[in-house]
PDB file of C-alpha atoms in Angstrom:
ATOM      1  CA  MET P 240      -7.226   3.120  -4.069  1.00 72.00           C
ATOM      2  CA  SER P 241      -6.907   3.126  -0.256  1.00 83.00           C
ATOM      3  CA  GLU P 242      -6.303   0.118   1.927  1.00 90.00           C
ATOM      4  CA  TYR P 243      -9.203   1.400   4.036  1.00 96.00           C
ATOM      5  CA  GLY P 244     -12.938   1.115   3.234  1.00 97.00           C
ATOM      6  CA  THR P 245     -15.080   4.060   2.380  1.00 97.00           C
ATOM      7  CA  LEU P 246     -18.250   5.231   4.104  1.00 97.00           C
ATOM      8  CA  VAL P 247     -20.458   5.822   1.114  1.00 97.00           C
ATOM      9  CA  ASP P 248     -23.197   6.984   3.320  1.00 95.00           C
ATOM     10  CA  ASP P 249     -24.441   6.195   6.962  1.00 92.00           C
ATOM     11  CA  HIS P 250     -25.776   2.827   5.723  1.00 95.00           C
ATOM     12  CA  THR P 251     -23.147   1.665   3.148  1.00 97.00           C
ATOM     13  CA  VAL P 252     -19.472   0.797   3.233  1.00 98.00           C
ATOM     14  CA  ARG P 253     -17.226  -0.072   0.160  1.00 98.00           C
ATOM     15  CA  PHE P 254     -13.883  -1.657  -0.159  1.00 98.00           C
ATOM     16  CA  GLU P 255     -11.549  -2.014  -3.167  1.00 98.00           C
ATOM     17  CA  ARG P 256      -8.546  -4.353  -3.415  1.00 98.00           C
ATOM     18  CA  LEU P 257      -6.328  -5.166  -6.396  1.00 98.00           C
ATOM     19  CA  LEU P 258      -5.610  -8.858  -6.001  1.00 98.00           C
ATOM     20  CA  PRO P 259      -3.425 -11.403  -7.833  1.00 97.00           C
ATOM     21  CA  GLY P 260      -5.321 -13.005 -10.632  1.00 96.00           C
ATOM     22  CA  PRO P 261      -6.621 -14.652 -12.582  1.00 98.00           C
ATOM     23  CA  ILE P 262     -10.400 -13.803 -11.954  1.00 98.00           C
ATOM     24  CA  GLU P 263     -11.446 -17.535 -11.828  1.00 98.00           C
ATOM     25  CA  ARG P 264      -8.902 -18.205  -9.028  1.00 98.00           C
ATOM     26  CA  VAL P 265     -10.280 -15.178  -7.015  1.00 98.00           C
ATOM     27  CA  TRP P 266     -13.848 -16.343  -7.732  1.00 98.00           C
ATOM     28  CA  LYS P 267     -13.028 -19.765  -6.289  1.00 98.00           C
ATOM     29  CA  TYR P 268     -11.769 -18.023  -3.056  1.00 98.00           C
ATOM     30  CA  LEU P 269     -15.326 -16.383  -2.833  1.00 98.00           C
ATOM     31  CA  THR P 270     -17.372 -19.450  -3.561  1.00 98.00           C
ATOM     32  CA  ASP P 271     -15.473 -22.632  -2.654  1.00 98.00           C
ATOM     33  CA  ALA P 272     -16.213 -23.425   0.968  1.00 97.00           C
ATOM     34  CA  GLU P 273     -12.690 -24.732   1.761  1.00 97.00           C
ATOM     35  CA  LEU P 274     -10.783 -21.774   0.122  1.00 98.00           C
ATOM     36  CA  ARG P 275     -13.354 -19.147   1.624  1.00 98.00           C
ATOM     37  CA  GLY P 276     -12.673 -20.725   4.945  1.00 97.00           C
ATOM     38  CA  LEU P 277      -8.933 -19.756   4.723  1.00 97.00           C
ATOM     39  CA  TRP P 278      -9.711 -16.017   4.698  1.00 97.00           C
ATOM     40  CA  PHE P 279     -13.416 -15.391   5.728  1.00 97.00           C
ATOM     41  CA  ALA P 280     -15.659 -18.312   6.601  1.00 97.00           C
ATOM     42  CA  ALA P 281     -16.288 -21.895   5.397  1.00 97.00           C
ATOM     43  CA  GLY P 282     -19.728 -23.358   4.866  1.00 96.00           C
ATOM     44  CA  PRO P 283     -21.691 -24.644   1.889  1.00 97.00           C
ATOM     45  CA  MET P 284     -23.210 -22.311  -0.534  1.00 97.00           C
ATOM     46  CA  GLU P 285     -25.675 -23.121  -3.284  1.00 98.00           C
ATOM     47  CA  SER P 286     -24.445 -21.795  -6.642  1.00 98.00           C
ATOM     48  CA  ARG P 287     -27.679 -19.939  -7.592  1.00 98.00           C
ATOM     49  CA  VAL P 288     -29.712 -16.919  -6.710  1.00 97.00           C
ATOM     50  CA  GLY P 289     -32.021 -17.868  -3.924  1.00 95.00           C
ATOM     51  CA  GLY P 290     -29.560 -20.573  -2.725  1.00 96.00           C
ATOM     52  CA  LYS P 291     -28.705 -21.011   0.837  1.00 95.00           C
ATOM     53  CA  MET P 292     -25.390 -20.061   2.100  1.00 95.00           C
ATOM     54  CA  ASP P 293     -24.078 -21.102   5.406  1.00 94.00           C
ATOM     55  CA  ILE P 294     -21.324 -19.021   6.763  1.00 94.00           C
ATOM     56  CA  VAL P 295     -19.129 -20.814   9.362  1.00 95.00           C
ATOM     57  CA  PHE P 296     -16.761 -18.391  11.041  1.00 95.00           C
ATOM     58  CA  ASP P 297     -13.555 -19.532  12.893  1.00 96.00           C
ATOM     59  CA  ASN P 298     -11.723 -16.330  13.083  1.00 95.00           C
ATOM     60  CA  SER P 299      -9.397 -17.590  15.883  1.00 96.00           C
ATOM     61  CA  ASN P 300      -7.912 -20.048  13.334  1.00 95.00           C
ATOM     62  CA  LEU P 301      -7.586 -17.791  10.356  1.00 94.00           C
ATOM     63  CA  GLY P 302      -3.920 -17.066   9.467  1.00 94.00           C
ATOM     64  CA  PRO P 303      -0.741 -18.917  10.010  1.00 94.00           C
ATOM     65  CA  ARG P 304      -1.351 -19.706  13.767  1.00 94.00           C
ATOM     66  CA  PRO P 305      -4.291 -19.520  16.150  1.00 94.00           C
ATOM     67  CA  SER P 306      -5.088 -16.139  17.878  1.00 94.00           C
ATOM     68  CA  ALA P 307      -7.397 -15.155  20.746  1.00 93.00           C
ATOM     69  CA  PRO P 308     -10.161 -12.502  20.194  1.00 93.00           C
ATOM     70  CA  PRO P 309     -10.136  -9.252  22.211  1.00 89.00           C
ATOM     71  CA  GLU P 310     -12.260  -9.612  25.319  1.00 89.00           C
ATOM     72  CA  ARG P 311     -15.434  -7.955  23.757  1.00 86.00           C
ATOM     73  CA  PHE P 312     -15.386 -10.603  21.049  1.00 87.00           C
ATOM     74  CA  ARG P 313     -14.678 -13.550  23.454  1.00 88.00           C
ATOM     75  CA  LYS P 314     -17.952 -15.158  22.500  1.00 87.00           C
ATOM     76  CA  TYR P 315     -16.592 -15.433  18.881  1.00 83.00           C
ATOM     77  CA  GLY P 316     -13.392 -17.217  20.006  1.00 84.00           C
ATOM     78  CA  GLY P 317     -14.677 -20.575  18.485  1.00 88.00           C
ATOM     79  CA  PRO P 318     -16.472 -21.646  15.455  1.00 92.00           C
ATOM     80  CA  PHE P 319     -19.999 -20.067  14.964  1.00 90.00           C
ATOM     81  CA  ASP P 320     -22.384 -20.102  12.004  1.00 91.00           C
ATOM     82  CA  SER P 321     -25.059 -17.925  10.415  1.00 91.00           C
ATOM     83  CA  LYS P 322     -27.497 -18.506   7.643  1.00 92.00           C
ATOM     84  CA  HIS P 323     -27.674 -16.418   4.419  1.00 93.00           C
ATOM     85  CA  VAL P 324     -29.330 -16.345   0.953  1.00 94.00           C
ATOM     86  CA  VAL P 325     -27.335 -15.815  -2.279  1.00 95.00           C
ATOM     87  CA  THR P 326     -28.882 -12.680  -3.923  1.00 95.00           C
ATOM     88  CA  ILE P 327     -26.463 -12.437  -6.915  1.00 98.00           C
ATOM     89  CA  TYR P 328     -24.612 -15.266  -8.633  1.00 98.00           C
ATOM     90  CA  GLU P 329     -22.847 -14.360 -11.852  1.00 98.00           C
ATOM     91  CA  PRO P 330     -19.599 -16.292 -12.183  1.00 98.00           C
ATOM     92  CA  PRO P 331     -16.869 -15.098 -12.196  1.00 98.00           C
ATOM     93  CA  ARG P 332     -17.840 -11.457 -11.863  1.00 98.00           C
ATOM     94  CA  ARG P 333     -20.592 -10.870  -9.195  1.00 98.00           C
ATOM     95  CA  LEU P 334     -21.623 -12.481  -5.938  1.00 98.00           C
ATOM     96  CA  GLY P 335     -24.124 -11.165  -3.405  1.00 97.00           C
ATOM     97  CA  PHE P 336     -25.672 -12.404  -0.213  1.00 96.00           C
ATOM     98  CA  THR P 337     -27.852 -11.305   2.679  1.00 94.00           C
ATOM     99  CA  TRP P 338     -26.367 -10.503   5.989  1.00 91.00           C
ATOM    100  CA  ASP P 339     -27.692 -10.114   9.598  1.00 72.00           C
ATOM    101  CA  ASP P 340     -28.442 -13.741  10.089  1.00 62.00           C
ATOM    102  CA  ASP P 341     -32.069 -13.106   9.008  1.00 61.00           C
ATOM    103  CA  MET P 342     -31.905 -14.398   5.523  1.00 60.00           C
ATOM    104  CA  ASP P 343     -34.037 -11.343   4.526  1.00 63.00           C
ATOM    105  CA  PRO P 344     -33.108  -9.730   1.175  1.00 61.00           C
ATOM    106  CA  LYS P 345     -34.598  -6.520   2.429  1.00 73.00           C
ATOM    107  CA  GLY P 346     -32.112  -6.355   5.266  1.00 85.00           C
ATOM    108  CA  SER P 347     -28.312  -5.711   5.133  1.00 93.00           C
ATOM    109  CA  VAL P 348     -26.649  -7.159   1.974  1.00 95.00           C
ATOM    110  CA  VAL P 349     -23.140  -7.733   0.648  1.00 97.00           C
ATOM    111  CA  GLU P 350     -22.152  -7.462  -3.094  1.00 98.00           C
ATOM    112  CA  ILE P 351     -18.715  -8.422  -4.322  1.00 98.00           C
ATOM    113  CA  GLU P 352     -17.686  -7.462  -7.914  1.00 98.00           C
ATOM    114  CA  LEU P 353     -14.622  -8.684  -9.758  1.00 98.00           C
ATOM    115  CA  THR P 354     -13.083  -6.986 -12.737  1.00 98.00           C
ATOM    116  CA  GLU P 355      -9.842  -8.124 -14.691  1.00 98.00           C
ATOM    117  CA  GLU P 356      -7.069  -5.493 -14.902  1.00 97.00           C
ATOM    118  CA  GLY P 357      -4.322  -7.145 -16.747  1.00 96.00           C
ATOM    119  CA  ASP P 358      -3.000  -9.996 -14.551  1.00 96.00           C
ATOM    120  CA  LYS P 359      -4.690  -8.520 -11.512  1.00 98.00           C
ATOM    121  CA  VAL P 360      -8.285  -8.523 -10.296  1.00 98.00           C
ATOM    122  CA  ARG P 361     -10.051  -5.564  -8.875  1.00 98.00           C
ATOM    123  CA  LEU P 362     -12.468  -6.713  -6.059  1.00 98.00           C
ATOM    124  CA  VAL P 363     -15.130  -4.161  -4.973  1.00 98.00           C
ATOM    125  CA  LEU P 364     -17.050  -5.203  -1.919  1.00 98.00           C
ATOM    126  CA  THR P 365     -20.169  -3.152  -0.926  1.00 98.00           C
ATOM    127  CA  HIS P 366     -22.046  -3.699   2.312  1.00 97.00           C
ATOM    128  CA  ARG P 367     -25.450  -1.950   2.048  1.00 96.00           C
ATOM    129  CA  ARG P 368     -28.289  -1.180   4.366  1.00 94.00           C
ATOM    130  CA  VAL P 369     -26.358  -1.368   7.641  1.00 94.00           C
ATOM    131  CA  SER P 370     -28.135   0.087  10.439  1.00 91.00           C
ATOM    132  CA  GLY P 371     -26.024   3.086  11.058  1.00 93.00           C
ATOM    133  CA  ILE P 372     -22.511   4.368  11.747  1.00 94.00           C
ATOM    134  CA  SER P 373     -21.699   2.096  14.710  1.00 93.00           C
ATOM    135  CA  ASP P 374     -22.536  -1.015  12.475  1.00 93.00           C
ATOM    136  CA  ALA P 375     -20.617   0.554   9.571  1.00 95.00           C
ATOM    137  CA  ILE P 376     -17.589   0.871  11.895  1.00 95.00           C
ATOM    138  CA  ASN P 377     -18.014  -2.706  13.009  1.00 93.00           C
ATOM    139  CA  PHE P 378     -18.456  -4.146   9.536  1.00 95.00           C
ATOM    140  CA  SER P 379     -15.568  -2.177   8.224  1.00 97.00           C
ATOM    141  CA  GLY P 380     -13.193  -3.477  10.813  1.00 96.00           C
ATOM    142  CA  GLY P 381     -14.252  -7.109   9.948  1.00 96.00           C
ATOM    143  CA  TRP P 382     -14.137  -6.648   6.129  1.00 98.00           C
ATOM    144  CA  HIS P 383     -10.838  -4.752   6.256  1.00 98.00           C
ATOM    145  CA  THR P 384      -9.359  -7.671   8.189  1.00 97.00           C
ATOM    146  CA  HIS P 385     -10.891 -10.465   6.110  1.00 97.00           C
ATOM    147  CA  LEU P 386      -9.842  -8.857   2.877  1.00 98.00           C
ATOM    148  CA  ARG P 387      -6.298  -8.581   4.273  1.00 97.00           C
ATOM    149  CA  MET P 388      -6.447 -12.308   4.873  1.00 97.00           C
ATOM    150  CA  LEU P 389      -7.722 -12.957   1.276  1.00 98.00           C
ATOM    151  CA  THR P 390      -4.845 -10.784  -0.068  1.00 97.00           C
ATOM    152  CA  GLU P 391      -2.321 -12.801   1.916  1.00 97.00           C
ATOM    153  CA  GLN P 392      -3.856 -16.080   0.889  1.00 97.00           C
ATOM    154  CA  LEU P 393      -3.811 -15.084  -2.905  1.00 98.00           C
ATOM    155  CA  GLU P 394      -0.144 -13.913  -2.513  1.00 97.00           C
ATOM    156  CA  GLY P 395       0.650 -17.350  -1.184  1.00 96.00           C
ATOM    157  CA  ASN P 396       1.883 -15.780   2.111  1.00 94.00           C
ATOM    158  CA  PRO P 397      -0.628 -16.009   5.047  1.00 94.00           C
ATOM    159  CA  ARG P 398       1.326 -14.129   7.625  1.00 94.00           C
ATOM    160  CA  THR P 399      -1.121 -12.369  10.088  1.00 92.00           C
ATOM    161  CA  PRO P 400      -3.514 -14.167  12.449  1.00 96.00           C
ATOM    162  CA  PHE P 401      -6.971 -12.746  12.187  1.00 96.00           C
ATOM    163  CA  TRP P 402      -7.415 -11.246  15.686  1.00 95.00           C
ATOM    164  CA  GLU P 403      -3.963  -9.698  15.580  1.00 94.00           C
ATOM    165  CA  ALA P 404      -4.755  -7.970  12.279  1.00 94.00           C
ATOM    166  CA  PHE P 405      -8.130  -6.894  13.597  1.00 94.00           C
ATOM    167  CA  GLU P 406      -6.687  -5.287  16.835  1.00 91.00           C
ATOM    168  CA  GLY P 407      -7.228  -1.600  16.665  1.00 92.00           C
ATOM    169  CA  ILE P 408      -8.743  -1.368  13.217  1.00 95.00           C
ATOM    170  CA  GLU P 409     -12.227  -0.410  14.411  1.00 92.00           C
ATOM    171  CA  GLY P 410     -10.650   2.517  16.266  1.00 93.00           C
ATOM    172  CA  GLU P 411      -9.152   3.671  13.007  1.00 95.00           C
ATOM    173  CA  TYR P 412     -12.578   3.386  11.205  1.00 97.00           C
ATOM    174  CA  SER P 413     -14.262   5.196  14.027  1.00 94.00           C
ATOM    175  CA  ALA P 414     -11.912   8.090  13.638  1.00 95.00           C
ATOM    176  CA  ARG P 415     -12.401   8.111   9.889  1.00 94.00           C
ATOM    177  CA  TYR P 416     -16.188   7.767   9.963  1.00 95.00           C
ATOM    178  CA  ARG P 417     -16.965  10.069  12.802  1.00 90.00           C
ATOM    179  CA  LYS P 418     -14.998  13.150  11.819  1.00 77.00           C
TER     180      LYS P 418
END
């Protein structure tokens, strides 16, 4: 398993992580607004297929201390939210939701699958129907960084501010995906 995501095709990226368990704990970090806000984005989520999911990002405050975004992401320096719809809800194994702020299940979607492996949990995150390579690179940089934050939270050792962890990662994905 690589620490990097994989470009499945021009419209799909996939990530795998082996996380400290148990599975119910990892599930809570995906679905509980407060815990999700420690590594990804807070916001309420209705626990059912078709439920509303508000994702409230505050990347500058993820990690052990605040960090400033790179200039091109300056507009994301403070909290911002987006609206989504839960497309899969199968505790504690599968969660899916729409992306792209349009709440349209025919648009871009994210699916997260959890599988127990001893005292660890394999997380597989697949982001489908992205618009092309440029979006795949952008989403991969974000997911890579957010999953790093999740790993650090589950290990009980949040040590890297989000924007510091994000710095340069899109360039690495560009080199991987455009070869």
